[in-house]
Amino acid sequence: MSITEDIIELAAIETLQDLGWSYVHGTVIAPDGVQPERRSFGDVILIGRLEAAIARLNSDAPEAARGEALRRVLTGELPSLVEENRRIHKLLTEGVDVEFRGDNGKTAATKIWLIDFANPDKNDWLAVNQFVVVENRANRRPDLVLFVNGLYQVPLIRTHAPIGAGRWT
């Protein structure tokens, strides 16, 4: 029996599931899927999952603070892609500092966490295969993408068959 792209992809999914990752096929959560989690094929953040994670990980923070953190993640703030990636990395690793108006009417500050590094089991780990992304009319479909709390982390692997010595499609 020869090893095919599908065998490699399914083995990777099975291994991730054995490690505790949830799995869903990309067509299921696509904008036109049976359980859509994206508004468009350009969306690479699963907003519902991110919003639920922010609420779960920061249950003691006011809803306004959690909403502001979500807005800051979803809204680009810097003109350069490199700078914006650094900003998002900082939010992921150091938390999102937000200000809000407290019950007493005074401005207060808190830190909102997007990922719980101390308690990994509190995070939502999701593997998605065949996740289509369309940007500038270019259609991309990584074989396997990993999300943590709805945040696109890694287009994990390309399992396409080799096209020549040392080359893969």
Coordinates of N, CA and C in Angstrom, one line a residue:
M1 N 0.8 -1.2 0.0 CA 0.0 0.0 0.0 C 0.9 1.2 0.0
S2 N 0.6 2.2 -0.9 CA 1.4 3.4 -0.9 C 0.8 4.4 0.0
I3 N 1.6 5.3 0.4 CA 1.2 6.4 1.3 C 0.7 7.5 0.5
T4 N -0.5 8.0 0.8 CA -1.1 9.1 0.0 C -1.3 10.3 0.9
E5 N -1.6 11.4 0.3 CA -1.8 12.7 1.0 C -2.9 12.5 2.1
D6 N -4.0 11.8 1.7 CA -5.1 11.6 2.7 C -4.6 10.8 3.9
I7 N -3.8 9.8 3.7 CA -3.3 9.0 4.8 C -2.5 9.8 5.8
I8 N -1.6 10.7 5.2 CA -0.8 11.5 6.1 C -1.7 12.5 6.8
E9 N -2.6 13.1 6.1 CA -3.5 14.1 6.7 C -4.3 13.5 7.9
L10 N -4.9 12.4 7.6 CA -5.7 11.7 8.6 C -4.9 11.2 9.8
A11 N -3.7 10.8 9.5 CA -2.8 10.3 10.6 C -2.5 11.5 11.5
A12 N -2.2 12.7 10.9 CA -1.9 13.9 11.7 C -3.1 14.3 12.6
I13 N -4.3 14.2 12.0 CA -5.5 14.6 12.7 C -5.8 13.6 13.8
E14 N -5.6 12.3 13.6 CA -5.7 11.3 14.6 C -4.8 11.5 15.8
T15 N -3.5 11.8 15.5 CA -2.5 12.1 16.5 C -2.9 13.3 17.3
L16 N -3.4 14.4 16.7 CA -3.8 15.6 17.4 C -5.0 15.3 18.3
Q17 N -5.9 14.5 17.8 CA -7.1 14.1 18.6 C -6.6 13.3 19.8
D18 N -5.6 12.4 19.6 CA -5.1 11.6 20.8 C -4.5 12.5 21.8
L19 N -4.0 13.7 21.4 CA -3.4 14.7 22.3 C -4.4 15.6 22.9
G20 N -5.6 15.4 22.6 CA -6.7 16.3 23.2 C -7.3 17.4 22.3
W21 N -6.8 17.5 21.1 CA -7.3 18.5 20.2 C -8.7 18.1 19.7
S22 N -9.6 19.0 19.5 CA -10.9 18.8 18.8 C -10.6 18.9 17.3
Y23 N -11.5 18.3 16.5 CA -11.3 18.3 15.1 C -12.6 18.6 14.4
V24 N -12.5 19.4 13.3 CA -13.6 19.6 12.4 C -13.1 19.8 11.0
H25 N -13.8 19.4 10.0 CA -13.4 19.6 8.6 C -13.8 21.1 8.3
G26 N -12.9 21.7 7.5 CA -13.0 23.1 7.1 C -14.3 23.4 6.5
T27 N -14.9 22.5 5.7 CA -16.2 22.8 5.0 C -17.3 22.9 6.0
V28 N -17.2 22.3 7.2 CA -18.3 22.4 8.2 C -18.4 23.8 8.7
I29 N -17.3 24.4 9.0 CA -17.3 25.8 9.7 C -17.1 26.9 8.7
A30 N -17.0 26.6 7.4 CA -16.9 27.6 6.3 C -18.2 28.5 6.4
P31 N -18.1 29.7 5.8 CA -19.2 30.6 5.8 C -20.5 30.0 5.2
D32 N -20.4 29.1 4.3 CA -21.5 28.4 3.7 C -21.7 26.9 4.2
G33 N -21.0 26.6 5.3 CA -21.0 25.3 5.9 C -22.3 25.1 6.8
V34 N -22.4 23.8 7.3 CA -23.6 23.5 8.1 C -23.5 24.1 9.5
Q35 N -22.3 24.4 10.0 CA -22.1 25.1 11.3 C -21.1 26.2 11.1
P36 N -21.5 27.2 10.4 CA -20.5 28.3 10.0 C -19.9 29.0 11.3
E37 N -18.6 29.2 11.3 CA -17.9 29.9 12.3 C -17.2 31.1 11.8
R38 N -17.4 31.4 10.5 CA -16.8 32.5 9.8 C -17.8 33.2 9.0
R39 N -17.7 34.5 8.9 CA -18.6 35.3 8.0 C -18.2 35.3 6.6
S40 N -16.9 35.2 6.3 CA -16.3 35.2 5.0 C -15.1 34.3 4.9
F41 N -14.7 33.9 3.7 CA -13.5 33.1 3.5 C -12.2 33.9 3.8
G42 N -12.4 35.2 4.0 CA -11.2 36.0 4.4 C -11.0 36.0 5.9
D43 N -11.9 35.5 6.7 CA -11.8 35.5 8.1 C -10.9 34.3 8.5
V44 N -9.9 34.6 9.3 CA -9.0 33.6 9.8 C -9.1 33.4 11.3
I45 N -9.9 34.2 12.0 CA -10.2 34.1 13.4 C -11.6 33.6 13.6
L46 N -11.7 32.6 14.4 CA -13.1 32.0 14.7 C -13.6 32.9 15.9
I47 N -14.3 33.9 15.6 CA -14.7 35.0 16.6 C -15.5 34.4 17.7
G48 N -16.4 33.5 17.4 CA -17.2 33.0 18.5 C -16.4 32.2 19.5
R49 N -15.4 31.4 19.0 CA -14.5 30.7 19.9 C -13.6 31.6 20.7
L50 N -13.1 32.7 20.1 CA -12.3 33.6 20.8 C -13.1 34.4 21.8
E51 N -14.3 34.8 21.5 CA -15.1 35.5 22.5 C -15.5 34.6 23.7
A52 N -15.8 33.3 23.4 CA -16.0 32.4 24.5 C -14.8 32.2 25.4
A53 N -13.6 32.1 24.7 CA -12.4 31.9 25.5 C -12.1 33.1 26.4
I54 N -12.3 34.3 25.8 CA -12.0 35.5 26.6 C -12.9 35.6 27.8
A55 N -14.2 35.2 27.6 CA -15.1 35.2 28.7 C -14.8 34.1 29.8
R56 N -14.4 32.9 29.3 CA -14.0 31.8 30.2 C -12.7 32.1 31.0
L57 N -11.7 32.7 30.3 CA -10.4 32.9 31.0 C -10.4 34.2 31.8
N58 N -11.4 35.0 31.6 CA -11.4 36.3 32.3 C -12.7 36.6 32.9
S59 N -13.3 35.6 33.5 CA -14.7 35.7 34.0 C -14.9 36.8 35.1
D60 N -13.8 37.2 35.7 CA -13.8 38.2 36.8 C -13.8 39.6 36.2
A61 N -13.4 39.8 34.9 CA -13.3 41.1 34.3 C -14.7 41.5 33.8
P62 N -15.0 42.8 33.8 CA -16.3 43.3 33.3 C -16.4 43.0 31.8
E63 N -17.7 42.8 31.4 CA -17.9 42.5 30.0 C -17.4 43.6 29.1
A64 N -17.4 44.9 29.5 CA -16.9 45.9 28.7 C -15.4 45.8 28.4
A65 N -14.7 45.3 29.4 CA -13.2 45.1 29.3 C -13.0 44.0 28.3
R66 N -13.7 42.9 28.5 CA -13.6 41.7 27.6 C -13.9 42.1 26.1
G67 N -14.9 42.9 26.0 CA -15.3 43.4 24.6 C -14.2 44.3 24.0
E68 N -13.6 45.1 24.8 CA -12.5 46.0 24.3 C -11.3 45.1 23.9
A69 N -11.0 44.1 24.7 CA -9.9 43.2 24.3 C -10.2 42.5 23.0
L70 N -11.4 42.0 22.8 CA -11.8 41.4 21.5 C -11.7 42.4 20.4
R71 N -12.1 43.6 20.6 CA -12.0 44.6 19.5 C -10.6 44.9 19.1
R72 N -9.7 44.9 20.1 CA -8.3 45.2 19.9 C -7.6 44.1 19.1
V73 N -8.0 42.9 19.3 CA -7.5 41.7 18.6 C -8.0 41.8 17.1
L74 N -9.2 42.1 17.0 CA -9.9 42.0 15.6 C -9.6 43.2 14.7
T75 N -9.1 44.3 15.3 CA -8.8 45.5 14.6 C -7.4 45.8 14.4
G76 N -6.9 45.8 13.2 CA -5.5 46.1 12.9 C -5.2 47.6 13.3
E77 N -4.0 47.8 13.9 CA -3.7 49.1 14.4 C -2.4 49.6 13.8
L78 N -1.6 48.8 13.1 CA -0.3 49.2 12.6 C -0.3 49.0 11.1
P79 N 0.4 49.9 10.3 CA 0.4 49.8 8.9 C 1.2 48.7 8.3
S80 N 2.3 48.3 9.0 CA 3.2 47.2 8.5 C 2.7 45.9 9.0
L81 N 2.7 44.9 8.1 CA 2.3 43.5 8.5 C 3.3 43.0 9.6
V82 N 4.5 43.3 9.5 CA 5.5 42.8 10.5 C 5.2 43.4 11.8
E83 N 5.0 44.8 11.9 CA 4.6 45.4 13.1 C 3.3 44.9 13.7
E84 N 2.3 44.7 12.9 CA 1.0 44.2 13.3 C 1.2 42.8 13.9
N85 N 2.0 41.9 13.3 CA 2.2 40.6 13.8 C 2.9 40.7 15.1
R86 N 3.8 41.6 15.3 CA 4.5 41.8 16.6 C 3.5 42.2 17.7
R87 N 2.6 43.1 17.3 CA 1.6 43.6 18.2 C 0.7 42.4 18.7
I88 N 0.2 41.6 17.7 CA -0.6 40.5 18.1 C 0.1 39.5 18.9
H89 N 1.4 39.2 18.6 CA 2.2 38.3 19.4 C 2.3 38.8 20.8
K90 N 2.5 40.1 21.0 CA 2.5 40.7 22.4 C 1.2 40.5 23.1
L91 N 0.1 40.7 22.4 CA -1.2 40.5 23.0 C -1.4 39.0 23.4
L92 N -0.9 38.1 22.6 CA -1.1 36.7 22.9 C -0.2 36.3 24.1
T93 N 1.0 36.8 24.2 CA 1.9 36.4 25.2 C 1.9 37.2 26.5
E94 N 1.5 38.5 26.4 CA 1.5 39.3 27.6 C 0.1 39.8 28.0
G95 N -0.9 39.4 27.3 CA -2.3 39.8 27.6 C -2.6 41.1 27.0
V96 N -3.9 41.5 27.1 CA -4.4 42.8 26.5 C -4.7 43.7 27.7
D97 N -4.0 44.8 27.8 CA -4.2 45.8 28.8 C -5.4 46.7 28.3
V98 N -6.5 46.7 29.1 CA -7.6 47.6 28.7 C -8.1 48.4 29.9
E99 N -8.6 49.5 29.5 CA -9.2 50.4 30.5 C -10.8 50.4 30.4
F100 N -11.5 50.5 31.5 CA -12.9 50.5 31.4 C -13.5 51.4 32.6
R101 N -14.7 51.7 32.5 CA -15.3 52.5 33.5 C -15.9 51.5 34.6
G102 N -15.5 51.6 35.8 CA -15.9 50.7 36.9 C -17.3 51.1 37.3
D103 N -17.9 50.3 38.2 CA -19.2 50.5 38.8 C -19.3 51.9 39.5
N104 N -18.2 52.3 40.0 CA -18.2 53.6 40.7 C -18.0 54.8 39.8
G105 N -18.0 54.5 38.5 CA -17.8 55.6 37.5 C -16.4 56.0 37.2
K106 N -15.5 55.4 37.9 CA -14.1 55.8 37.7 C -13.4 54.8 36.7
T107 N -12.4 55.4 36.0 CA -11.7 54.5 35.1 C -10.8 53.5 35.8
A108 N -10.9 52.3 35.4 CA -10.1 51.2 36.0 C -9.3 50.5 34.8
A109 N -8.4 49.7 35.2 CA -7.6 49.0 34.2 C -7.5 47.5 34.6
T110 N -7.4 46.6 33.6 CA -7.2 45.2 33.8 C -6.5 44.6 32.7
K111 N -6.0 43.4 32.8 CA -5.4 42.6 31.8 C -6.3 41.5 31.4
I112 N -6.5 41.4 30.1 CA -7.4 40.3 29.5 C -6.5 39.3 28.8
W113 N -6.6 38.0 29.2 CA -5.8 37.0 28.6 C -6.6 36.3 27.5
L114 N -5.8 36.0 26.4 CA -6.4 35.4 25.2 C -6.1 33.9 25.3
I115 N -5.0 33.5 25.9 CA -4.6 32.1 26.0 C -4.1 31.9 27.5
D116 N -4.5 30.8 28.1 CA -4.1 30.4 29.4 C -2.9 29.5 29.3
F117 N -1.7 30.1 29.5 CA -0.5 29.3 29.4 C -0.2 28.5 30.6
A118 N -0.7 28.9 31.8 CA -0.5 28.2 33.0 C -1.4 27.0 33.1
N119 N -2.6 27.0 32.5 CA -3.5 25.9 32.6 C -4.0 25.6 31.1
P120 N -3.2 24.9 30.4 CA -3.5 24.6 29.0 C -4.9 23.9 28.7
D121 N -5.4 23.2 29.7 CA -6.6 22.5 29.6 C -7.8 23.5 29.5
K122 N -7.6 24.7 29.9 CA -8.7 25.7 29.8 C -8.8 26.3 28.5
N123 N -7.9 26.0 27.6 CA -7.9 26.5 26.2 C -8.8 25.6 25.3
D124 N -9.2 26.2 24.2 CA -9.9 25.5 23.1 C -9.0 25.2 22.0
W125 N -8.6 23.9 21.9 CA -7.6 23.4 20.9 C -8.4 22.8 19.7
L126 N -8.2 23.4 18.5 CA -9.0 22.9 17.4 C -8.1 22.7 16.2
A127 N -8.2 21.5 15.6 CA -7.5 21.2 14.3 C -8.6 21.2 13.2
V128 N -8.3 21.9 12.1 CA -9.2 22.0 11.0 C -8.4 21.7 9.7
N129 N -9.0 20.7 9.0 CA -8.3 20.4 7.7 C -9.1 21.1 6.5
Q130 N -8.4 21.3 5.5 CA -9.0 21.9 4.3 C -9.7 23.2 4.6
F131 N -9.0 24.1 5.3 CA -9.5 25.4 5.7 C -9.2 26.4 4.6
V132 N -10.2 26.8 3.8 CA -10.0 27.7 2.7 C -10.0 29.1 3.1
V133 N -8.9 29.9 2.7 CA -8.8 31.3 2.9 C -8.7 32.0 1.6
V134 N -9.5 33.0 1.3 CA -9.4 33.8 0.1 C -9.1 35.2 0.5
E135 N -7.9 35.7 -0.1 CA -7.5 37.0 0.1 C -7.0 37.6 -1.2
N136 N -7.4 38.8 -1.6 CA -7.0 39.4 -2.8 C -7.2 38.4 -4.0
R137 N -8.3 37.8 -4.0 CA -8.7 36.8 -5.1 C -7.8 35.6 -5.1
A138 N -6.9 35.4 -4.2 CA -6.1 34.2 -4.1 C -6.7 33.2 -3.2
N139 N -6.8 32.0 -3.6 CA -7.5 30.9 -2.8 C -6.4 30.1 -2.2
R140 N -6.3 30.0 -0.9 CA -5.3 29.2 -0.2 C -6.1 28.1 0.6
R141 N -5.5 26.9 0.6 CA -6.2 25.8 1.4 C -5.1 25.0 2.1
P142 N -4.6 25.4 3.2 CA -3.7 24.6 4.0 C -4.4 23.2 4.3
D143 N -3.6 22.2 4.3 CA -4.2 20.9 4.6 C -4.6 20.8 6.0
L144 N -3.9 21.4 6.9 CA -4.3 21.3 8.3 C -3.9 22.6 9.0
V145 N -4.8 23.2 9.7 CA -4.6 24.4 10.5 C -4.9 24.2 11.9
L146 N -4.1 24.8 12.8 CA -4.4 24.7 14.2 C -4.8 26.0 14.8
F147 N -5.9 26.0 15.6 CA -6.4 27.1 16.3 C -6.3 26.9 17.8
V148 N -6.0 28.0 18.5 CA -6.1 28.0 20.0 C -7.0 29.1 20.3
N149 N -8.1 28.8 21.0 CA -9.1 29.7 21.4 C -9.6 30.6 20.2
G150 N -9.7 29.9 19.0 CA -10.3 30.6 17.8 C -9.2 31.4 17.1
L151 N -8.0 31.4 17.6 CA -6.9 32.2 16.9 C -6.1 31.3 16.0
Y152 N -6.0 31.6 14.8 CA -5.3 30.9 13.7 C -3.8 30.9 14.1
Q153 N -3.3 29.7 14.4 CA -1.9 29.7 14.9 C -0.9 29.2 13.9
V154 N -1.2 28.1 13.2 CA -0.2 27.4 12.4 C -0.9 26.8 11.2
P155 N -0.6 27.1 9.9 CA -1.0 26.3 8.8 C 0.0 25.1 8.9
L156 N -0.4 24.0 9.5 CA 0.5 23.0 10.0 C 1.3 22.3 8.9
I157 N 0.6 21.7 8.0 CA 1.4 20.8 7.1 C 0.8 20.9 5.7
R158 N 1.6 20.6 4.7 CA 1.2 20.3 3.4 C 1.4 18.9 3.1
T159 N 0.4 18.1 2.8 CA 0.6 16.7 2.6 C 0.5 16.2 1.2
H160 N 0.7 17.2 0.3 CA 0.6 16.8 -1.1 C 1.7 15.9 -1.5
A161 N 1.5 15.1 -2.5 CA 2.5 14.2 -3.0 C 3.7 14.9 -3.7
P162 N 4.8 14.2 -3.6 CA 6.0 14.8 -4.2 C 5.8 14.9 -5.7
I163 N 6.4 16.0 -6.3 CA 6.4 16.2 -7.8 C 7.7 15.9 -8.4
G164 N 8.7 15.6 -7.6 CA 10.0 15.3 -8.2 C 11.0 15.1 -7.0
A165 N 12.2 14.8 -7.3 CA 13.2 14.6 -6.3 C 13.3 15.7 -5.3
G166 N 12.9 15.5 -4.1 CA 13.0 16.5 -3.1 C 12.0 17.7 -3.2
R167 N 11.1 17.6 -4.1 CA 10.1 18.7 -4.2 C 8.7 18.2 -3.9
W168 N 7.9 19.1 -3.3 CA 6.6 18.7 -3.0 C 5.7 19.8 -3.6
T169 N 4.4 19.5 -3.9 CA 3.5 20.4 -4.4 C 3.0 21.3 -3.3

